[in-house]
């Protein structure tokens, strides 16, 4: 008979909360096994029998029983290696697989139930609650504007229709246009734009001013009125002198995007990937150029070559997530560490054989020889199960129970 272990209540509290299902059960909702006695019950005086539960707490022994939510399925490699609460291939019961992911919807196992998730880009909605037809609704209709059953009343005001507008790279879906924008033929436009000046399709004449155009300037829309001088793209009027027009290039180290915005030491004015001038790059990062126009105008981004997975050790050097050079990486991915791509294991997996060619080959959530980490062994002779990275314990059987 294997030696009993005595574990204090503090040590096993978390395991007790999780323990309570037998490894033979392959479904949720079964009747749990008898729970341990409450801590602190009975006589706890120094003279009490050391073997008595009341004095020393409940005794715990290795068990093959699974923690709640875990079980052993026909396809299992180890005892208790299937989590019925989260495993999409065994959701709520062994062999009960959630539907496969498509472009229109995906499923996840949450709490032992297959839950459908709709895509966010482009956004779709499930408004009828029918799983069979997936995410059937676009969120840009007057009946479902931005969310299910949000209706836009266009019976008296057509401009109150559902609109889809991008503001500062964020998509805004609502009935009517956001404040400051003009509804034109189903779209929201800037009423200060030269082609919608104060009204839909009101176009300004760029040469329609009272005087000839100053250098790098044209007549356009300002304050929803045409005939106002405006600088051409990338140029600025920093001295206020109309005669010399827009005399400053807006992508310079002295005036980066606006007058007087000077770049600090070691940085230069570059057009970022969003199309805006920005002083780049800060200490510890390097510039990666994506385009040049032949006139000194550069577009690019800054990267930390020491930790950037997409620019590891240099611009564009990616650490492939999944299968670099055709080699499988089960349970892991590559990450940039000090400028080189190295194997990193996801939670519940480990590289116990120190071989990157087979990735993170060990399941530390269920392998009793590596339970919670490489080399951490459960009681193999007693058939102790590993569930969730913990060697399972249960209240020891009494001599009377053992003799039955």
Short mmCIF file of C-alpha atoms in Angstrom, two decimals:
data_model
loop_
_atom_site.label_atom_id
_atom_site.label_comp_id
_atom_site.label_asym_id
_atom_site.label_seq_id
_atom_site.Cartn_x
_atom_site.Cartn_y
_atom_site.Cartn_z
CA UNK A 1 0.00 0.00 0.00
CA UNK A 2 1.36 3.41 -0.93
CA UNK A 3 2.33 5.80 1.81
CA UNK A 4 -0.31 8.31 2.68
CA UNK A 5 0.53 11.97 2.45
CA UNK A 6 -0.80 14.54 4.88
CA UNK A 7 -1.42 17.91 3.28
CA UNK A 8 -2.59 20.97 5.16
CA UNK A 9 -5.75 22.74 4.14
CA UNK A 10 -3.84 25.72 2.76
CA UNK A 11 -1.83 23.55 0.36
CA UNK A 12 -4.73 21.71 -1.19
CA UNK A 13 -7.45 24.31 -1.11
CA UNK A 14 -7.28 25.02 -4.82
CA UNK A 15 -7.17 21.33 -5.67
CA UNK A 16 -10.18 20.62 -3.49
CA UNK A 17 -12.17 23.26 -5.28
CA UNK A 18 -11.30 21.61 -8.58
CA UNK A 19 -11.51 17.93 -7.52
CA UNK A 20 -14.73 16.05 -7.72
CA UNK A 21 -15.23 14.05 -10.96
CA UNK A 22 -14.25 10.51 -11.72
CA UNK A 23 -12.07 9.82 -14.74
CA UNK A 24 -14.62 7.39 -16.13
CA UNK A 25 -17.19 10.17 -16.67
CA UNK A 26 -17.13 11.68 -20.16
CA UNK A 27 -19.86 14.27 -19.74
CA UNK A 28 -20.62 17.31 -17.62
CA UNK A 29 -23.34 17.42 -15.00
CA UNK A 30 -22.72 14.04 -13.34
CA UNK A 31 -23.14 13.59 -9.58
CA UNK A 32 -19.85 14.64 -7.91
CA UNK A 33 -17.93 12.34 -5.62
CA UNK A 34 -18.12 12.81 -1.87
CA UNK A 35 -16.32 15.99 -0.87
CA UNK A 36 -13.63 16.11 1.87
CA UNK A 37 -14.57 16.98 5.41
CA UNK A 38 -14.60 20.65 6.34
CA UNK A 39 -11.29 22.03 7.58
CA UNK A 40 -10.93 22.66 11.29
CA UNK A 41 -13.70 20.25 12.31
CA UNK A 42 -13.40 18.36 15.62
CA UNK A 43 -10.83 18.46 18.40
CA UNK A 44 -7.57 20.16 17.46
CA UNK A 45 -5.84 19.91 20.86
CA UNK A 46 -2.11 18.93 21.02
CA UNK A 47 -3.04 15.68 22.78
CA UNK A 48 -5.17 14.44 19.90
CA UNK A 49 -4.15 11.39 17.90
CA UNK A 50 -1.74 12.51 15.09
CA UNK A 51 -3.52 10.11 12.75
CA UNK A 52 -6.91 11.65 13.47
CA UNK A 53 -8.38 13.88 10.79
CA UNK A 54 -9.75 16.30 13.37
CA UNK A 55 -6.25 17.15 14.64
CA UNK A 56 -4.11 17.14 11.53
CA UNK A 57 -6.64 17.80 8.79
CA UNK A 58 -7.88 15.40 6.17
CA UNK A 59 -5.33 12.96 4.76
CA UNK A 60 -4.86 12.99 0.99
CA UNK A 61 -3.62 10.28 -1.33
CA UNK A 62 -2.78 10.10 -5.05
CA UNK A 63 -5.87 9.48 -7.18
CA UNK A 64 -6.80 8.75 -10.76
CA UNK A 65 -9.91 10.90 -10.39
CA UNK A 66 -10.08 14.00 -12.57
CA UNK A 67 -10.52 17.61 -11.56
CA UNK A 68 -13.90 19.11 -12.38
CA UNK A 69 -14.35 19.58 -16.11
CA UNK A 70 -11.57 17.14 -17.05
CA UNK A 71 -12.08 13.57 -18.22
CA UNK A 72 -10.48 10.72 -20.14
CA UNK A 73 -11.85 10.16 -23.65
CA UNK A 74 -11.27 7.31 -26.07
CA UNK A 75 -8.76 9.48 -27.93
CA UNK A 76 -6.93 10.50 -24.75
CA UNK A 77 -3.22 9.92 -24.41
CA UNK A 78 -3.21 10.44 -20.65
CA UNK A 79 -5.74 10.24 -17.84
CA UNK A 80 -7.79 13.42 -17.48
CA UNK A 81 -6.19 15.09 -20.50
CA UNK A 82 -9.47 16.39 -21.97
CA UNK A 83 -11.06 19.59 -20.71
CA UNK A 84 -14.75 19.34 -21.52
CA UNK A 85 -15.18 23.02 -20.65
CA UNK A 86 -12.85 24.39 -23.34
CA UNK A 87 -11.97 21.64 -25.86
CA UNK A 88 -13.74 22.42 -29.14
CA UNK A 89 -13.38 18.77 -30.22
CA UNK A 90 -14.87 17.45 -26.97
CA UNK A 91 -17.19 20.20 -25.83
CA UNK A 92 -19.32 19.09 -22.91
CA UNK A 93 -18.84 15.42 -23.77
CA UNK A 94 -16.24 13.23 -25.45
CA UNK A 95 -16.53 13.38 -29.23
CA UNK A 96 -18.93 16.33 -29.27
CA UNK A 97 -17.14 18.69 -31.66
CA UNK A 98 -18.15 22.28 -32.29
CA UNK A 99 -18.83 23.28 -35.93
CA UNK A 100 -15.80 24.22 -37.98
CA UNK A 101 -14.79 27.84 -38.39
CA UNK A 102 -15.77 29.57 -41.64
CA UNK A 103 -15.31 33.08 -43.06
CA UNK A 104 -18.75 34.00 -41.71
CA UNK A 105 -18.56 32.63 -38.16
CA UNK A 106 -16.48 30.68 -35.68
CA UNK A 107 -17.24 28.53 -32.66
CA UNK A 108 -15.53 28.26 -29.29
CA UNK A 109 -16.16 25.86 -26.43
CA UNK A 110 -17.08 27.98 -23.41
CA UNK A 111 -18.24 26.33 -20.22
CA UNK A 112 -18.86 23.07 -22.05
CA UNK A 113 -21.09 24.63 -24.70
CA UNK A 114 -20.35 25.52 -28.33
CA UNK A 115 -20.75 29.29 -28.61
CA UNK A 116 -20.87 30.99 -32.00
CA UNK A 117 -18.78 34.11 -32.55
CA UNK A 118 -19.36 36.52 -35.40
CA UNK A 119 -16.45 38.14 -37.28
CA UNK A 120 -15.46 41.73 -36.52
CA UNK A 121 -13.73 42.63 -39.78
CA UNK A 122 -15.92 42.90 -41.72
CA UNK A 123 -18.48 42.91 -38.95
CA UNK A 124 -21.43 40.51 -39.03
CA UNK A 125 -24.23 39.88 -36.51
CA UNK A 126 -26.41 36.97 -35.43
CA UNK A 127 -29.73 38.72 -34.93
CA UNK A 128 -32.18 35.85 -35.38
CA UNK A 129 -30.49 33.47 -32.94
CA UNK A 130 -30.52 30.65 -35.49
CA UNK A 131 -27.18 28.87 -35.48
CA UNK A 132 -27.76 27.10 -38.79
CA UNK A 133 -27.61 30.31 -40.86
CA UNK A 134 -24.62 31.71 -38.96
CA UNK A 135 -24.05 35.45 -38.70
CA UNK A 136 -26.71 36.43 -41.20
CA UNK A 137 -26.93 40.19 -40.65
CA UNK A 138 -24.77 43.08 -41.82
CA UNK A 139 -24.63 45.82 -39.14
CA UNK A 140 -25.15 48.64 -41.67
CA UNK A 141 -28.86 48.25 -42.35
CA UNK A 142 -31.59 50.56 -41.11
CA UNK A 143 -33.05 47.64 -39.14
CA UNK A 144 -29.80 46.63 -37.43
CA UNK A 145 -27.49 49.66 -37.34
CA UNK A 146 -24.32 48.82 -35.44
CA UNK A 147 -26.13 46.22 -33.34
CA UNK A 148 -29.14 43.94 -33.54
CA UNK A 149 -32.53 45.72 -33.50
CA UNK A 150 -31.09 49.24 -33.51
CA UNK A 151 -33.40 50.84 -36.08
CA UNK A 152 -32.97 54.07 -38.02
CA UNK A 153 -36.21 55.92 -38.81
CA UNK A 154 -35.91 57.31 -42.35
CA UNK A 155 -39.65 57.78 -42.89
CA UNK A 156 -39.45 61.53 -42.23
CA UNK A 157 -35.70 62.19 -42.56
CA UNK A 158 -33.68 60.24 -45.17
CA UNK A 159 -30.42 61.63 -43.74
CA UNK A 160 -31.08 59.57 -40.60
CA UNK A 161 -30.14 56.40 -42.49
CA UNK A 162 -27.51 54.00 -41.16
CA UNK A 163 -24.03 55.23 -42.07
CA UNK A 164 -20.58 53.66 -41.95
CA UNK A 165 -17.83 56.25 -41.46
CA UNK A 166 -14.12 55.98 -40.71
CA UNK A 167 -12.88 58.64 -38.29
CA UNK A 168 -9.24 58.59 -37.15
CA UNK A 169 -8.95 54.99 -38.40
CA UNK A 170 -11.94 53.89 -36.29
CA UNK A 171 -15.18 52.72 -37.91
CA UNK A 172 -18.29 54.53 -36.66
CA UNK A 173 -21.67 52.97 -37.50
CA UNK A 174 -24.72 54.98 -36.48
CA UNK A 175 -28.02 56.47 -37.62
CA UNK A 176 -27.18 59.65 -39.49
CA UNK A 177 -23.75 61.23 -39.72
CA UNK A 178 -21.38 62.00 -36.84
CA UNK A 179 -21.31 65.63 -35.73
CA UNK A 180 -19.62 67.93 -38.20
CA UNK A 181 -20.13 65.70 -41.24
CA UNK A 182 -22.64 66.06 -44.08
CA UNK A 183 -24.95 63.30 -45.38
CA UNK A 184 -24.54 62.99 -49.15
CA UNK A 185 -26.12 60.16 -51.13
CA UNK A 186 -25.68 57.58 -48.36
CA UNK A 187 -22.22 58.74 -47.27
CA UNK A 188 -20.87 61.16 -44.68
CA UNK A 189 -18.52 63.82 -46.07
CA UNK A 190 -16.54 66.77 -44.72
CA UNK A 191 -18.40 70.03 -45.54
CA UNK A 192 -15.01 71.77 -45.69
CA UNK A 193 -13.75 69.52 -48.48
CA UNK A 194 -13.13 71.22 -51.81
CA UNK A 195 -15.61 68.89 -53.54
CA UNK A 196 -18.42 69.20 -50.94
CA UNK A 197 -18.00 72.79 -49.74
CA UNK A 198 -20.99 73.57 -47.53
CA UNK A 199 -23.19 71.17 -49.49
CA UNK A 200 -23.21 67.93 -51.44
CA UNK A 201 -21.15 68.05 -54.67
CA UNK A 202 -20.40 71.79 -54.31
CA UNK A 203 -16.96 71.99 -55.93
CA UNK A 204 -14.56 74.90 -55.51
CA UNK A 205 -12.52 76.28 -58.44
CA UNK A 206 -8.84 76.05 -57.35
CA UNK A 207 -8.02 79.08 -59.53
CA UNK A 208 -11.17 81.03 -58.77
CA UNK A 209 -9.77 83.61 -56.38
CA UNK A 210 -9.53 87.37 -56.82
CA UNK A 211 -5.76 87.18 -57.41
CA UNK A 212 -3.34 84.70 -58.99
CA UNK A 213 -2.49 81.72 -56.84
CA UNK A 214 0.53 82.24 -54.57
CA UNK A 215 3.29 79.57 -54.70
CA UNK A 216 2.21 76.11 -53.46
CA UNK A 217 -1.32 77.37 -52.73
CA UNK A 218 -4.80 77.20 -54.28
CA UNK A 219 -8.27 78.55 -53.66
CA UNK A 220 -10.45 76.09 -51.85
CA UNK A 221 -13.00 75.51 -49.10
CA UNK A 222 -12.51 77.00 -45.63
CA UNK A 223 -15.38 77.47 -43.19
CA UNK A 224 -17.69 75.84 -45.75
CA UNK A 225 -16.99 78.65 -48.23
CA UNK A 226 -15.04 78.56 -51.51
CA UNK A 227 -12.47 81.14 -52.58
CA UNK A 228 -10.20 80.75 -49.55
CA UNK A 229 -6.46 80.25 -49.91
CA UNK A 230 -5.23 76.80 -48.86
CA UNK A 231 -1.79 75.20 -48.94
CA UNK A 232 -1.09 72.32 -51.26
CA UNK A 233 -0.55 68.91 -49.69
CA UNK A 234 2.73 68.66 -47.70
CA UNK A 235 3.28 72.45 -47.65
CA UNK A 236 2.82 75.01 -44.85
CA UNK A 237 2.49 78.80 -44.53
CA UNK A 238 4.66 79.47 -41.50
CA UNK A 239 5.50 83.18 -41.95
CA UNK A 240 1.98 84.43 -42.67
CA UNK A 241 3.17 86.18 -45.83
CA UNK A 242 0.59 85.60 -48.57
CA UNK A 243 2.95 86.81 -51.25
CA UNK A 244 5.35 83.88 -50.91
CA UNK A 245 2.52 81.40 -50.44
CA UNK A 246 3.15 78.16 -48.57
CA UNK A 247 6.89 78.44 -48.35
CA UNK A 248 7.71 75.56 -45.99
CA UNK A 249 7.78 71.86 -46.79
CA UNK A 250 5.77 70.09 -44.09
CA UNK A 251 8.05 67.07 -43.95
CA UNK A 252 11.24 68.56 -42.61
CA UNK A 253 13.13 68.15 -39.37
CA UNK A 254 12.34 71.78 -38.48
CA UNK A 255 8.60 71.70 -39.32
CA UNK A 256 7.37 68.13 -39.12
CA UNK A 257 3.67 68.12 -40.02
CA UNK A 258 3.11 71.61 -38.60
CA UNK A 259 4.99 74.87 -38.23
CA UNK A 260 7.57 74.79 -35.44
CA UNK A 261 7.40 71.04 -34.75
CA UNK A 262 11.13 70.27 -34.67
CA UNK A 263 12.56 66.76 -34.39
CA UNK A 264 14.93 66.06 -31.54
CA UNK A 265 18.46 64.74 -31.72
CA UNK A 266 18.73 61.43 -33.55
CA UNK A 267 15.23 61.64 -35.06
CA UNK A 268 14.07 62.71 -38.51
CA UNK A 269 10.74 63.67 -40.04
CA UNK A 270 9.34 60.63 -41.84
CA UNK A 271 5.88 59.83 -43.21
CA UNK A 272 4.56 56.98 -41.07
CA UNK A 273 2.54 54.04 -42.34
CA UNK A 274 -0.69 55.97 -41.63
CA UNK A 275 0.43 58.71 -44.01
CA UNK A 276 1.24 61.40 -41.43
CA UNK A 277 4.58 63.16 -40.78
CA UNK A 278 6.25 62.02 -37.57
CA UNK A 279 9.63 62.50 -35.92
CA UNK A 280 11.30 59.08 -35.98
CA UNK A 281 12.93 57.01 -34.57
CA UNK A 282 13.36 57.07 -30.79
CA UNK A 283 16.43 55.62 -29.10
CA UNK A 284 16.46 51.84 -29.21
CA UNK A 285 14.55 51.64 -32.48
CA UNK A 286 15.63 51.75 -36.11
CA UNK A 287 13.98 53.08 -39.26
CA UNK A 288 12.59 50.63 -41.79
CA UNK A 289 11.92 52.40 -45.10
CA UNK A 290 8.87 51.26 -47.07
CA UNK A 291 8.90 53.84 -49.88
CA UNK A 292 10.72 56.89 -51.27
CA UNK A 293 9.57 59.39 -53.90
CA UNK A 294 12.97 60.28 -55.35
CA UNK A 295 12.85 63.79 -53.88
CA UNK A 296 13.98 63.03 -50.37
CA UNK A 297 10.51 62.10 -49.11
CA UNK A 298 10.66 58.85 -47.13
CA UNK A 299 7.90 56.67 -45.75
CA UNK A 300 8.54 54.02 -43.13
CA UNK A 301 8.22 52.84 -39.56
CA UNK A 302 10.35 52.29 -36.48
CA UNK A 303 11.19 48.85 -35.14
CA UNK A 304 12.99 47.38 -32.16
CA UNK A 305 15.25 44.79 -33.78
CA UNK A 306 15.79 43.12 -30.42
CA UNK A 307 12.17 42.15 -29.72
CA UNK A 308 9.98 42.83 -32.77
CA UNK A 309 8.68 39.51 -34.13
CA UNK A 310 8.22 41.07 -37.59
CA UNK A 311 11.61 42.79 -37.66
CA UNK A 312 13.89 40.52 -35.67
CA UNK A 313 17.49 41.60 -36.12
CA UNK A 314 16.59 43.64 -39.20
CA UNK A 315 13.77 45.14 -41.24
CA UNK A 316 11.26 42.57 -42.46
CA UNK A 317 12.89 39.57 -40.74
CA UNK A 318 9.86 37.72 -39.37
CA UNK A 319 9.69 35.04 -36.73
CA UNK A 320 7.17 32.67 -38.26
CA UNK A 321 4.32 31.69 -35.99
CA UNK A 322 3.54 28.04 -36.56
CA UNK A 323 5.80 26.19 -38.97
CA UNK A 324 9.09 27.89 -39.96
CA UNK A 325 10.96 26.26 -42.82
CA UNK A 326 8.30 23.57 -43.02
CA UNK A 327 8.99 22.18 -39.54
CA UNK A 328 6.00 21.63 -37.23
CA UNK A 329 5.97 23.48 -33.94
CA UNK A 330 3.22 21.89 -31.85
CA UNK A 331 2.41 23.86 -28.75
CA UNK A 332 4.79 26.71 -29.49
CA UNK A 333 5.73 29.65 -31.62
CA UNK A 334 8.82 31.65 -32.45
CA UNK A 335 9.49 34.92 -30.69
CA UNK A 336 12.20 37.55 -31.15
CA UNK A 337 14.66 37.48 -28.27
CA UNK A 338 17.73 39.73 -28.37
CA UNK A 339 17.52 39.98 -32.14
CA UNK A 340 17.11 36.30 -32.96
CA UNK A 341 14.06 34.07 -33.36
CA UNK A 342 13.72 31.52 -30.56
CA UNK A 343 11.13 28.92 -29.68
CA UNK A 344 8.61 29.98 -27.06
CA UNK A 345 6.04 27.55 -25.66
CA UNK A 346 2.43 28.47 -25.09
CA UNK A 347 0.83 27.77 -21.71
CA UNK A 348 0.41 24.06 -21.01
CA UNK A 349 3.27 22.99 -23.29
CA UNK A 350 7.02 22.67 -22.83
CA UNK A 351 10.14 21.69 -24.73
CA UNK A 352 11.32 18.94 -22.39
CA UNK A 353 13.69 17.22 -24.83
CA UNK A 354 15.55 20.45 -25.71
CA UNK A 355 14.93 19.88 -29.41
CA UNK A 356 13.41 22.82 -31.29
CA UNK A 357 12.68 20.63 -34.31
CA UNK A 358 9.60 19.08 -32.67
CA UNK A 359 8.52 22.26 -30.92
CA UNK A 360 6.98 22.17 -27.46
CA UNK A 361 6.28 18.47 -27.57
CA UNK A 362 5.21 17.92 -23.95
CA UNK A 363 1.74 18.64 -22.59
CA UNK A 364 2.42 19.79 -19.04
CA UNK A 365 -1.30 20.02 -18.29
CA UNK A 366 -1.85 16.25 -18.53
CA UNK A 367 1.46 14.33 -18.73
CA UNK A 368 1.99 12.66 -15.30
CA UNK A 369 5.75 12.52 -16.00
CA UNK A 370 5.89 16.26 -16.61
CA UNK A 371 2.96 17.63 -14.62
CA UNK A 372 3.14 21.42 -14.48
CA UNK A 373 6.71 21.42 -15.80
CA UNK A 374 9.46 19.23 -17.21
CA UNK A 375 10.46 16.39 -14.90
CA UNK A 376 7.72 16.93 -12.30
CA UNK A 377 6.38 13.40 -11.80
CA UNK A 378 3.12 12.32 -10.24
CA UNK A 379 2.90 8.99 -8.40
CA UNK A 380 3.00 6.74 -11.45
CA UNK A 381 2.78 3.51 -9.46
CA UNK A 382 -0.45 4.70 -7.85
CA UNK A 383 -1.88 5.77 -11.19
CA UNK A 384 -2.05 9.40 -10.10
CA UNK A 385 -3.59 11.61 -12.77
CA UNK A 386 -2.29 14.98 -13.93
CA UNK A 387 -5.05 17.49 -14.68
CA UNK A 388 -4.51 21.15 -15.43
CA UNK A 389 -0.84 20.81 -14.50
CA UNK A 390 -1.55 19.43 -11.01
CA UNK A 391 -1.05 15.91 -9.65
CA UNK A 392 -4.49 14.91 -8.41
CA UNK A 393 -5.17 14.20 -4.73
CA UNK A 394 -8.28 12.92 -2.99
CA UNK A 395 -9.19 12.13 0.62
CA UNK A 396 -7.52 8.83 1.52
CA UNK A 397 -9.74 5.82 2.01
CA UNK A 398 -10.06 4.52 5.54
CA UNK A 399 -8.81 1.04 6.39
CA UNK A 400 -12.43 -0.09 6.41
CA UNK A 401 -13.04 1.33 2.94
CA UNK A 402 -9.81 -0.24 1.65
CA UNK A 403 -10.85 -3.66 2.96
CA UNK A 404 -14.16 -3.61 1.10
#
